[in-house]
Short mmCIF file of C-alpha atoms in Angstrom, two decimals:
data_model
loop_
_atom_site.label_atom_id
_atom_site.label_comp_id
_atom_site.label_asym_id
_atom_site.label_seq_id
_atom_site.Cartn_x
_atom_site.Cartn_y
_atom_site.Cartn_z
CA UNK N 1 7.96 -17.27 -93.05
CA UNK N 2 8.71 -15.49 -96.36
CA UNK N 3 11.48 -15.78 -99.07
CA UNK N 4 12.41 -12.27 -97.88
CA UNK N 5 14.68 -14.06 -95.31
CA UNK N 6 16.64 -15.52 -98.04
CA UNK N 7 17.92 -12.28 -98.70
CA UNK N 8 19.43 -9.78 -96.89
CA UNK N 9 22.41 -7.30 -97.96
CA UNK N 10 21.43 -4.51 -99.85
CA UNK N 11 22.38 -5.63 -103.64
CA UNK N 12 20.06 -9.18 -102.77
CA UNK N 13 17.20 -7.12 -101.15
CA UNK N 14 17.03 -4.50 -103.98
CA UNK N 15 16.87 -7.41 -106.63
CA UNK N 16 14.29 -9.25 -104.29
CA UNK N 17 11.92 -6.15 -104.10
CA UNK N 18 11.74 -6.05 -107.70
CA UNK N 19 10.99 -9.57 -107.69
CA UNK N 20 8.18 -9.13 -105.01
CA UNK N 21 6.86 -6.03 -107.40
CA UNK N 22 6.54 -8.21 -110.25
CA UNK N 23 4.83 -10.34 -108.28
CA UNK N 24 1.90 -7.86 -107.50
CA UNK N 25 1.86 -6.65 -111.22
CA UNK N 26 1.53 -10.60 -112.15
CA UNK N 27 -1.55 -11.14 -109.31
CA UNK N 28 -2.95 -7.28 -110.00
CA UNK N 29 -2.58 -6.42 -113.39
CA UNK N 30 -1.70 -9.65 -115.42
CA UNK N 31 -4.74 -9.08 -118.44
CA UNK N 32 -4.32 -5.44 -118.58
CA UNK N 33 -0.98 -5.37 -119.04
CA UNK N 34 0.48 -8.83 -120.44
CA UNK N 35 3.94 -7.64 -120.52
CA UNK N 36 4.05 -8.58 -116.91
CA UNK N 37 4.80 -12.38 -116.41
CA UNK N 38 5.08 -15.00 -113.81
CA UNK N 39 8.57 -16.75 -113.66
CA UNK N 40 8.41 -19.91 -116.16
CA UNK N 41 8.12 -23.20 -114.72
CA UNK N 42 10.83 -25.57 -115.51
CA UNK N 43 9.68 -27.44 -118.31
CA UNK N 44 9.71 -30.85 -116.97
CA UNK N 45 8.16 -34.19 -118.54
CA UNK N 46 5.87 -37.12 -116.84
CA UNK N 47 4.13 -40.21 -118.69
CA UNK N 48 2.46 -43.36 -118.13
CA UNK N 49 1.41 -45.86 -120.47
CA UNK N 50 -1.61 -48.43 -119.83
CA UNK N 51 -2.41 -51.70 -121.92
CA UNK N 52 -2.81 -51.88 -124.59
CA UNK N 53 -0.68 -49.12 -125.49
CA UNK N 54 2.11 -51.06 -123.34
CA UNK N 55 3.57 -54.28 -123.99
CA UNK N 56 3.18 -57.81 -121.46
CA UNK N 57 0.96 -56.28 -118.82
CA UNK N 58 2.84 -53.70 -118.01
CA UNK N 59 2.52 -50.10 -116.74
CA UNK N 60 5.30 -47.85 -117.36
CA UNK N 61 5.83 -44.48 -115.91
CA UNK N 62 9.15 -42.34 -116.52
CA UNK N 63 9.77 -38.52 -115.80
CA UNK N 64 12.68 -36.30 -117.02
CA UNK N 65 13.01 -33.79 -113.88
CA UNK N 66 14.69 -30.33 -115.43
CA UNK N 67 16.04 -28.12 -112.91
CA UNK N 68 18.89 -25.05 -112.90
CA UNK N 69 21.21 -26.46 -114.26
CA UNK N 70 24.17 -26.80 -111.69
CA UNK N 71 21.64 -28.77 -108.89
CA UNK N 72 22.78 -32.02 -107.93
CA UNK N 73 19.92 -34.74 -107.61
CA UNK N 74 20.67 -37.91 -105.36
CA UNK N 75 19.04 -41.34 -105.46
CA UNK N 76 18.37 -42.02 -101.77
CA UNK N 77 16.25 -44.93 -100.02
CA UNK N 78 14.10 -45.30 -97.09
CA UNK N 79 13.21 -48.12 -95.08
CA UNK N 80 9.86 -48.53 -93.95
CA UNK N 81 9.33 -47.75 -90.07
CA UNK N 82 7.59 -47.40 -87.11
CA UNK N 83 6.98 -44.06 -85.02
CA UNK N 84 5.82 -43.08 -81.75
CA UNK N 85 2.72 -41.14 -81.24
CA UNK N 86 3.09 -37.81 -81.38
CA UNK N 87 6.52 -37.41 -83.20
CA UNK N 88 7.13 -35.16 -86.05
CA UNK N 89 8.74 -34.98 -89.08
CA UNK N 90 10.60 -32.09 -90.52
CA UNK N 91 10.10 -31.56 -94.12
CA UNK N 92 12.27 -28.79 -96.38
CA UNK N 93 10.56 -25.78 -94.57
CA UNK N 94 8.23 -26.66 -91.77
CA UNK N 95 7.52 -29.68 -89.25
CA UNK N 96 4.28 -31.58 -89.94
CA UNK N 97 2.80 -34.52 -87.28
CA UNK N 98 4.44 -37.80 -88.18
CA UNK N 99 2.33 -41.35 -88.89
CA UNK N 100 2.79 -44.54 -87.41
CA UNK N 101 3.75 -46.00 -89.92
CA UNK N 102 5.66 -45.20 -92.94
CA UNK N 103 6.44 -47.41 -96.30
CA UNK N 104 9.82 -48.15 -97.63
CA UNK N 105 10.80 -45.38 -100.43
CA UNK N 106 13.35 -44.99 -103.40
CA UNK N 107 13.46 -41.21 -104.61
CA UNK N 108 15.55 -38.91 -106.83
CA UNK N 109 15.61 -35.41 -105.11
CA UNK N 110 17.54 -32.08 -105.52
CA UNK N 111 20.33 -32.88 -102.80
CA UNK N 112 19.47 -29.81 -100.51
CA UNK N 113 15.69 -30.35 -99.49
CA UNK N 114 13.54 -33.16 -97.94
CA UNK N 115 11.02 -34.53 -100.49
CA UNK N 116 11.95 -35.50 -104.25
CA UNK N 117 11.06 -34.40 -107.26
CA UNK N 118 10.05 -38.59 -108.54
CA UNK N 119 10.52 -41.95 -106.46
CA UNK N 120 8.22 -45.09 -105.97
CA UNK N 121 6.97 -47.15 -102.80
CA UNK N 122 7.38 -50.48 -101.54
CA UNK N 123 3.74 -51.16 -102.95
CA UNK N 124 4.46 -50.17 -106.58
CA UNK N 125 3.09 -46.48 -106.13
CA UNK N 126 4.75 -43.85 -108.01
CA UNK N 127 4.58 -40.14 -107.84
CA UNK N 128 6.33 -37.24 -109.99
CA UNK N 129 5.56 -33.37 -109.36
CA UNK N 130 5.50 -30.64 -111.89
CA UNK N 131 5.95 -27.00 -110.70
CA UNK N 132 3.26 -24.98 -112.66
CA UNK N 133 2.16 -21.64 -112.70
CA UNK N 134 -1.70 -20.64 -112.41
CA UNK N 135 -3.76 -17.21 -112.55
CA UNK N 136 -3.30 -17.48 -108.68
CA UNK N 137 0.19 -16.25 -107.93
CA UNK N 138 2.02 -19.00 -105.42
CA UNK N 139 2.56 -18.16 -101.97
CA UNK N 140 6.61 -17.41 -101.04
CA UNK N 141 5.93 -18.03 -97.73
CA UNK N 142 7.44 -21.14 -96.35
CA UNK N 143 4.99 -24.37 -96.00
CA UNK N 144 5.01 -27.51 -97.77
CA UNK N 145 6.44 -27.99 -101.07
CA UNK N 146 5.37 -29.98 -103.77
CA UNK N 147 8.62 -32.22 -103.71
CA UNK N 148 7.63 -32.91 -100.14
CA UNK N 149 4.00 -33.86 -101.24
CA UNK N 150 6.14 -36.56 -103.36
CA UNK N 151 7.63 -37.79 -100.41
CA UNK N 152 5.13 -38.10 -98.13
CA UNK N 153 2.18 -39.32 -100.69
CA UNK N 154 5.02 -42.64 -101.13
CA UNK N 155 5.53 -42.61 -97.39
CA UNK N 156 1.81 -43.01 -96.36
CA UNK N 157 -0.42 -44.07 -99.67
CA UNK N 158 -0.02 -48.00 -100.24
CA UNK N 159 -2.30 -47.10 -104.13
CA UNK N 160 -2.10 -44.05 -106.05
CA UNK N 161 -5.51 -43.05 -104.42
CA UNK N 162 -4.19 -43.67 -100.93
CA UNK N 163 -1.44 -40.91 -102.01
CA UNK N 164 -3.46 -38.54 -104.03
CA UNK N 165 -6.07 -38.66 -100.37
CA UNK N 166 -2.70 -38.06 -98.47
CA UNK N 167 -1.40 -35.27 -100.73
CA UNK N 168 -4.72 -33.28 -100.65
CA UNK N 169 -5.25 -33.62 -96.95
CA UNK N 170 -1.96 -32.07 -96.26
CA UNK N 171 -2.52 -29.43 -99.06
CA UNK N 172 -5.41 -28.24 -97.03
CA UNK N 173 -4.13 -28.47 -93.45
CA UNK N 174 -0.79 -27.17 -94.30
CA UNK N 175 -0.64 -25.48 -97.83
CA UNK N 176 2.07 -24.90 -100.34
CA UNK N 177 4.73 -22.61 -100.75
CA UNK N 178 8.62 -21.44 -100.33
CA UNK N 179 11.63 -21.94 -102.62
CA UNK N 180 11.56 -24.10 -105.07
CA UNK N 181 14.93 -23.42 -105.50
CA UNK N 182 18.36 -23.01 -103.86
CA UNK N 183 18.72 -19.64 -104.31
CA UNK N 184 19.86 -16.75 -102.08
CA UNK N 185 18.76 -14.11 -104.34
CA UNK N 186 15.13 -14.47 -105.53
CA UNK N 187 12.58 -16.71 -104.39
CA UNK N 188 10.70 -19.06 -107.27
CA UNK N 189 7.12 -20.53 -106.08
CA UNK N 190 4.99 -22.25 -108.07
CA UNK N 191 1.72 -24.36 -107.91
CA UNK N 192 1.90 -28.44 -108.28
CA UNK N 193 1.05 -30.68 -110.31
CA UNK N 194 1.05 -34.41 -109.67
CA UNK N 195 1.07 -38.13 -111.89
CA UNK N 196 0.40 -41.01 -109.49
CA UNK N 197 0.45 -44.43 -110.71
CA UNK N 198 0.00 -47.64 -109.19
CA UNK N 199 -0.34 -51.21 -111.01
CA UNK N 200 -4.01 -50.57 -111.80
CA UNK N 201 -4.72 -47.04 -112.32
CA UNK N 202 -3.18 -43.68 -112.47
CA UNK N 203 -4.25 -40.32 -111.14
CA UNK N 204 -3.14 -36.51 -112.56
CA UNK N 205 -3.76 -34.12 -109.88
CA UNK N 206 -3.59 -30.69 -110.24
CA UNK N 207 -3.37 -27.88 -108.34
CA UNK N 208 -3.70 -23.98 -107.20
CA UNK N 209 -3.12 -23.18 -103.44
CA UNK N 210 -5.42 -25.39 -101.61
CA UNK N 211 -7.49 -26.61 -104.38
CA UNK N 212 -7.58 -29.22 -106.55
CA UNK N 213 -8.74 -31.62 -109.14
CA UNK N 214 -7.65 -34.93 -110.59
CA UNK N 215 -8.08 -37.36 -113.53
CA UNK N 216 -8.31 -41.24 -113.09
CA UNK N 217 -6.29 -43.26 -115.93
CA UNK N 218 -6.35 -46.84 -116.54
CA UNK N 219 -5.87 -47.33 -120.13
CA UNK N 220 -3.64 -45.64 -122.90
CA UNK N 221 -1.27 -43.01 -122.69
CA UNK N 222 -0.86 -39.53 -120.69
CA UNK N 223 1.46 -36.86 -120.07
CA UNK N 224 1.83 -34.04 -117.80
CA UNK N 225 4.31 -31.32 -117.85
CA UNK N 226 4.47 -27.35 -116.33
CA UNK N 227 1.08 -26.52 -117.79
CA UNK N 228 -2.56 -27.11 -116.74
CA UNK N 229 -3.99 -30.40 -118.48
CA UNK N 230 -7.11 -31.06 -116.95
CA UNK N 231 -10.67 -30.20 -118.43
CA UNK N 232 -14.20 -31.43 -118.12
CA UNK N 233 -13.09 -34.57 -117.48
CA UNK N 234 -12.56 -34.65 -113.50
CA UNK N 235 -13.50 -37.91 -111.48
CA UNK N 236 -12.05 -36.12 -107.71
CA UNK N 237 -12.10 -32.57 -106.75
CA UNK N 238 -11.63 -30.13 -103.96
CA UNK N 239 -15.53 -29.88 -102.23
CA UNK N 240 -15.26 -26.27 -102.45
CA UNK N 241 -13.57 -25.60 -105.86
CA UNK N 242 -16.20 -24.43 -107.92
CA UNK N 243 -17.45 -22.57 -105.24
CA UNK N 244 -14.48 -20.85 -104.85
CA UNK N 245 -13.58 -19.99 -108.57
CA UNK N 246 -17.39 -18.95 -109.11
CA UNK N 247 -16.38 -16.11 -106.11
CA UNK N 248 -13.15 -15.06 -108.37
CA UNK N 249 -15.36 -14.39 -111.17
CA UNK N 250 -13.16 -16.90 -113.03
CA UNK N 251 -16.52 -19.23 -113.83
CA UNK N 252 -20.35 -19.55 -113.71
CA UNK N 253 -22.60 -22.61 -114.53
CA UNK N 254 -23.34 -20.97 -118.12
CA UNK N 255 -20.50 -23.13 -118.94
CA UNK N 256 -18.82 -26.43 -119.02
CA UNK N 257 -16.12 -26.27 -116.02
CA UNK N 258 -12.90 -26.77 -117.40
CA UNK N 259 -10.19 -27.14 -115.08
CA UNK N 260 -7.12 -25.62 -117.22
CA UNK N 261 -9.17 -22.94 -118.49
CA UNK N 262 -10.13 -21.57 -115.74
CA UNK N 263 -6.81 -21.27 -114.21
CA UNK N 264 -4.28 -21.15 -116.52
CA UNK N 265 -2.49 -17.89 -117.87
CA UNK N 266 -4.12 -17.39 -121.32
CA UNK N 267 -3.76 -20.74 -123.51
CA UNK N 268 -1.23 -22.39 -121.62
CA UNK N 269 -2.65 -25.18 -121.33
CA UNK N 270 -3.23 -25.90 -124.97
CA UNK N 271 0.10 -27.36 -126.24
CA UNK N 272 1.61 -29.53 -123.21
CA UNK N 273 3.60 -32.35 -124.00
CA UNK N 274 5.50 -33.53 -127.05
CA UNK N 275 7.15 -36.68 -126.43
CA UNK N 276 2.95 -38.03 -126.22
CA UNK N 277 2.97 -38.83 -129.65
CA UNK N 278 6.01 -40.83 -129.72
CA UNK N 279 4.60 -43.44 -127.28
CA UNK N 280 1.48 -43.60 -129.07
CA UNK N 281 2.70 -44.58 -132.22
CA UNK N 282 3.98 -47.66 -130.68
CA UNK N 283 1.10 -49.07 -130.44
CA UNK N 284 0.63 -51.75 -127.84
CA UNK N 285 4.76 -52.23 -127.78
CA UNK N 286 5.83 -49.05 -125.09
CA UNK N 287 8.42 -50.34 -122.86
CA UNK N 288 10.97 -49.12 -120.34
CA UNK N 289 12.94 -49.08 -123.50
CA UNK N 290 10.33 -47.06 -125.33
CA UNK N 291 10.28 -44.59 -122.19
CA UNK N 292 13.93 -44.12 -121.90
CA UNK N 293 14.60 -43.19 -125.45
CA UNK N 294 11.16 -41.17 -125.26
CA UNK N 295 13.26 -39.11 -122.08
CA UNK N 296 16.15 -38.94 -123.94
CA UNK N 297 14.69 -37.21 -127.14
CA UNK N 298 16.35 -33.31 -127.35
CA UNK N 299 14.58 -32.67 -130.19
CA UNK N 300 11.33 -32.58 -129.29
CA UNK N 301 12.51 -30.57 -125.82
CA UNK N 302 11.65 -33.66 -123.20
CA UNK N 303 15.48 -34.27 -122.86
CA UNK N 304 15.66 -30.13 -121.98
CA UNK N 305 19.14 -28.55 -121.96
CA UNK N 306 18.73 -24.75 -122.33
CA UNK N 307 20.38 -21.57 -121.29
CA UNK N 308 18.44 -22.27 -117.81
CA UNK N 309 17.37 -25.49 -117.10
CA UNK N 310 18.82 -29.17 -117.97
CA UNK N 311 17.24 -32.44 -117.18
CA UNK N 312 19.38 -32.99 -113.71
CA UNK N 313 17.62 -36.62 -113.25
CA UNK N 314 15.17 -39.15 -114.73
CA UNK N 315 12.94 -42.19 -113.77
CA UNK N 316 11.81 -45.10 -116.01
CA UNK N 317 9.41 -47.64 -113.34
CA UNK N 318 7.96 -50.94 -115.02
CA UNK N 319 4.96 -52.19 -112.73
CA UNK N 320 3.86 -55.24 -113.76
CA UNK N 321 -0.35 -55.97 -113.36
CA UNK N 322 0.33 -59.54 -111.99
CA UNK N 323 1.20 -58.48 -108.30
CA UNK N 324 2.91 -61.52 -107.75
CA UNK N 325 5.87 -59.85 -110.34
CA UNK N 326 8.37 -57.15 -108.54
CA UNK N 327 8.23 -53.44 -110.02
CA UNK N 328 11.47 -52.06 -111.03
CA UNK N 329 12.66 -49.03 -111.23
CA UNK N 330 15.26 -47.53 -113.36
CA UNK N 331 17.21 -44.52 -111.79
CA UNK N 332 19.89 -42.05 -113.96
CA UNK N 333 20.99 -39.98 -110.74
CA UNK N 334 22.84 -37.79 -113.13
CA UNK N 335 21.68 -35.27 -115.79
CA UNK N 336 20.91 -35.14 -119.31
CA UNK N 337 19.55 -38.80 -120.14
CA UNK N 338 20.91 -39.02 -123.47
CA UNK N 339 24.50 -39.12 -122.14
CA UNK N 340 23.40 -41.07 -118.81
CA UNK N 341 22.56 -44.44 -118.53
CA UNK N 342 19.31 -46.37 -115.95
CA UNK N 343 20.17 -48.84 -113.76
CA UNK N 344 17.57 -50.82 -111.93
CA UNK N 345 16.27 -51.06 -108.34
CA UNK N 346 13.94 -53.92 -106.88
CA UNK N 347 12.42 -53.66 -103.33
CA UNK N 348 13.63 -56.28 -101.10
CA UNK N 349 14.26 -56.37 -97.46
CA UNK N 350 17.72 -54.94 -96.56
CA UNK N 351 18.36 -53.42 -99.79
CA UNK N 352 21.88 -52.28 -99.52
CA UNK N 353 22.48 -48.37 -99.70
CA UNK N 354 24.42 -46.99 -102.34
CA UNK N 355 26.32 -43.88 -100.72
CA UNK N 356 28.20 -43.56 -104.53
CA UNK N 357 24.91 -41.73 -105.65
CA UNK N 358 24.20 -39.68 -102.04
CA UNK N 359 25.42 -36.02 -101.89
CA UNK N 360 27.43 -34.70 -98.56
CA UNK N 361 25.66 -34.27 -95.31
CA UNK N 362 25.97 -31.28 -94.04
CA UNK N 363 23.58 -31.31 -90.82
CA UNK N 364 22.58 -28.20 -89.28
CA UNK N 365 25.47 -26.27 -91.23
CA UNK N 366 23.61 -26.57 -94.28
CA UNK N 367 22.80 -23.34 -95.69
CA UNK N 368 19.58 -24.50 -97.07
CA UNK N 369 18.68 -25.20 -92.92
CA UNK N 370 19.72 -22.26 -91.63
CA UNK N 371 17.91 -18.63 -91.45
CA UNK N 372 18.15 -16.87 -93.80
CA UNK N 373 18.43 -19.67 -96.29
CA UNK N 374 20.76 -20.14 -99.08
CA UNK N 375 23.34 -17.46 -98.31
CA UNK N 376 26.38 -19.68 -99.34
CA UNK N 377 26.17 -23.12 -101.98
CA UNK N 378 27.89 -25.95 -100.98
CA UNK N 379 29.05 -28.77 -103.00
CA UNK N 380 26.53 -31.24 -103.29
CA UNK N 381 28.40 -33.78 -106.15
CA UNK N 382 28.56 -37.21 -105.32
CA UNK N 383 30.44 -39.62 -106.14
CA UNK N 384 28.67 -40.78 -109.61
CA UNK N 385 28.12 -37.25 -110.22
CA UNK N 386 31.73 -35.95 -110.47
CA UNK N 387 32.26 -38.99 -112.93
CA UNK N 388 29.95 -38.15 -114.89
CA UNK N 389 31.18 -34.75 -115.13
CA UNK N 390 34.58 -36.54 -115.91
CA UNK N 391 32.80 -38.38 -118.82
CA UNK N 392 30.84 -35.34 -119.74
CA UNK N 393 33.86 -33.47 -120.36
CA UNK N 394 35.47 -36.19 -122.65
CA UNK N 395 32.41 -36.54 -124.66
CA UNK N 396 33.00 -32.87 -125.28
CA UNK N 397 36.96 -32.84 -125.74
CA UNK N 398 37.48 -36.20 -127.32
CA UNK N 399 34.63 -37.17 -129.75
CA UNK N 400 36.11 -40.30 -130.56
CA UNK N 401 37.23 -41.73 -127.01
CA UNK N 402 33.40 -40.21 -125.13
CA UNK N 403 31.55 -42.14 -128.27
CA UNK N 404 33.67 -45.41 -127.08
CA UNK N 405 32.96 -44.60 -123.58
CA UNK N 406 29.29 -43.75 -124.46
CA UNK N 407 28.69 -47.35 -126.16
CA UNK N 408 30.54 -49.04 -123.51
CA UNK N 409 28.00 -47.66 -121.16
CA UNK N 410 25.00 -48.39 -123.31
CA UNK N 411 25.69 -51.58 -123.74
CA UNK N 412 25.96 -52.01 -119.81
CA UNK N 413 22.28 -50.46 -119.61
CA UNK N 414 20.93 -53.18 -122.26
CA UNK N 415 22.25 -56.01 -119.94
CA UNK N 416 20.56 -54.44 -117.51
CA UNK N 417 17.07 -54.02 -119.36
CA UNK N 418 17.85 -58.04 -120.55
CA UNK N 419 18.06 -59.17 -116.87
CA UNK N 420 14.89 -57.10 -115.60
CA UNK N 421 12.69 -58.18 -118.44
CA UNK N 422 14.20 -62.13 -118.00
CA UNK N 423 12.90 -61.38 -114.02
CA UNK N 424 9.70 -60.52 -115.32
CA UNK N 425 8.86 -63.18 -117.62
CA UNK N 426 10.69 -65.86 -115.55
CA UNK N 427 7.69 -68.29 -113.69
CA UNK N 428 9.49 -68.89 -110.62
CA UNK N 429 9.32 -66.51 -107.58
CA UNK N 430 12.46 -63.87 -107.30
CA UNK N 431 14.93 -64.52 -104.99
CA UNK N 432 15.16 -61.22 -102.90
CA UNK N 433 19.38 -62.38 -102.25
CA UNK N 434 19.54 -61.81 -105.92
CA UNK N 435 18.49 -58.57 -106.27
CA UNK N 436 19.22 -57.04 -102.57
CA UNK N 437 22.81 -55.33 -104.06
CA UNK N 438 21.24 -54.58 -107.83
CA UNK N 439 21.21 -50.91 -107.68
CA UNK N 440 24.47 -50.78 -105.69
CA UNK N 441 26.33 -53.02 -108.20
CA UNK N 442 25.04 -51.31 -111.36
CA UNK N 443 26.28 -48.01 -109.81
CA UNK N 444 29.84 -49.75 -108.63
CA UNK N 445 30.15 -50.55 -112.11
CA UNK N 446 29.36 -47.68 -113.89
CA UNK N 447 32.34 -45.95 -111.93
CA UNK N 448 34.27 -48.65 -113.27
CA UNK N 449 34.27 -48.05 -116.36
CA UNK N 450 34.32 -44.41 -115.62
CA UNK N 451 37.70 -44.50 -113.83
#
């Protein structure tokens, strides 16, 4: 099913048809005539950092998730459960054969589809998708999306290799493709790009269509963001990739093969990710403190808020190498990080849900559901959302009182950070009670102080 169905008067079809044009100019005529382009990416952030480069033991992952501005993202959580054989499970576009058995999952998604743009596991996995563009145009029509690759990687991989295996089997029985957006008018399809961590290691997979390739990290620091970063250095790949890009006439063996180079868009892989640099010059000290101000940083564009695109959500995760120490995660669930604040969430049985920080249902109503898809835009705001808009607006009108507001907030956040990093340098076992309403209370109070 193509993005054509997502438009259909005559003003939306004329606009898509010069979209679909484009589209054949970018996959036909790209190097002879470089004035046709590919839509950009949104120019979203991912890192890890290893020992030594982090402090205690620690891994710590974050990603600053820029999408059109006005999208709502939601923190929602999953228990893990048990199906019957046979069942399914219906993802954004399509229905895909369900597993047995699925793990518990925290994610931060755009409020209208199924899989997430960041979230973590039950096991201390966590996965983060970048939409990229390659020389191979993305397919429109409707499969799997990379969000939902997220989703199910945490769903059925208990280590980052368990998910990048269950992401790249379902890349090739499946594919990729559809909306990346919620948008009526024009259809925006990209490739993926992946950064799955676990305690141990870390993987960056990337991806064009159905092939692949991936990196394996266990020390220092990395970033991905919506260009190509892999090169020579490849430890996993799809069994026919070379194969397949030797057929293109995009490589033969009188060379190294280099991943980026051979399908990216001229250099664009050269200059990827600014806020490296910043973790690396603190040495063996990067913390979830570190990250966050790292994700909030405007200046050097990983905190993004331009004509097109804001940072609608962001993830700091601390996963400790001693399994016998809890991860936690550190969820926003509103935009622009520098004027948001992380509050943490442990797995434990029965973790309370926080609806505060989940958007409307709309069942089969919702426009994103029906055929053709995205003819009307419902609101989405929650209820952590619209006061943040509040304090977003007094910020703006009233330097004085949103700079009050702002420090009160900050200083909430620093408790928080205090009492995770007491948890994880404490010697006795946690208490699950303890932490079962953490993310629900840190979001209860934030309206608080809000209101």
């Amino acid at each position: 099913m193509s993005c054509l169905l997502a438009a259909t008067n005559h003003g939306r079809m004329n606009n898509f048809l010069l979209y679909e044009i484009m589209n054949w100019a970018n996959a036909n005529f790209y190097f002879s005539f470089p004035f046709f382009r590919m839509a950009a990416a949104p120019p979203s952030y991912c890192f890890v950092a290893f020992p030594p480069c982090s402090k205690d033991g620690l891994v710590v992952f974050g990603k600053n998730s820029a999408r059109p501005r006005d999208e709502v993202q939601e923190v929602v959580y999953f228990a893990a459960a048990t199906h019957d054989p046979g069942s399914k499970v219906e993802c954004t576009y399509i229905e895909i054969e369900q597993v047995p058995k699925t793990h518990a999952v925290v994610l931060s998604r755009p409020s209208w589809l199924w899989g997430a743009e960041m979230g973590a596991n039950e096991h201390g996995v966590c996965v983060a998708n970048e939409a990229v563009v390659t020389r191979e145009p993305a397919s429109e029509s409707e499969a799997l999306l990379g969000m939902d690759l997220v989703r199910l990687g945490l769903e059925r991989g208990a280590t980052a290799r368990e998910a990048l295996d269950v992401i790249v089997a379902l890349l090739e029985e499946h594919g990729q493709g559809g909306n990346y957006y919620e948008d009526g008018s024009s259809c925006h399809a990209f490739q993926s790009a992946f950064l799955i961590v676990d305690r141990n290691e870390a993987w960056i997979l990337e991806t064009s269509g159905k092939y692949w390739a991936a990196e394996k990290i266990t020390e220092g620091v990395k970033c991905i963001c919506n260009q190509l970063s892999l090169t020579t250095k490849i430890d996993a790949e799809h069994p026919e990739l070379r194969n397949y890009v030797r057929s293109q006439g995009w490589w033969n063996d009188d060379t190294d093969f280099n991943f980026s180079e051979v399908f990216s868009l001229d250099d664009d892989h050269l200059a990827c990710c600014s806020g490296r640099e910043s973790l690396e010059k603190q040495g063996g000290d990067v913390s979830a403190q570190t990250m966050i101000d790292v994700l909030r940083d405007k200046d050097s564009g990983v905190c993004v808020d331009s004509e097109s695109f804001l940072t609608t959500a962001s993830i700091v995760s601390v996963l400790p190498q001693d399994p016998s120490f809890p991860c936690v995660h550190y969820f926003t669930g509103t935009p622009d990080p520098s004027r948001s604040i992380f509050k943490p969430f442990i797995f434990v049985d029965d973790v309370k849900l926080v609806p505060k920080v989940q958007s409307p249902s709309f069942g089969d109503d919702d426009p994103a559901k029906k055929i053709p898809r995205f003819q009307e835009k419902p609101d989405r705001r929650h209820e952590l959302y619209k006061a943040h808009e509040w304090a977003r607006s007094l910020l703006e009108s009233d330097q004085d009182k949103g700079q009050k507001l702002m420090r009160i907030m900050l200083d909430l956040e620093k408790q928080g950070l205090e009492a995770m990093e007491d948890i994880l340098t404490r010697t006795e076992i946690l208490d699950p009670a303890e932490v079962v309403d953490l993310f629900y209370d840190c979001v209860d109070t934030e309206l608080k102080f809000f209101k």
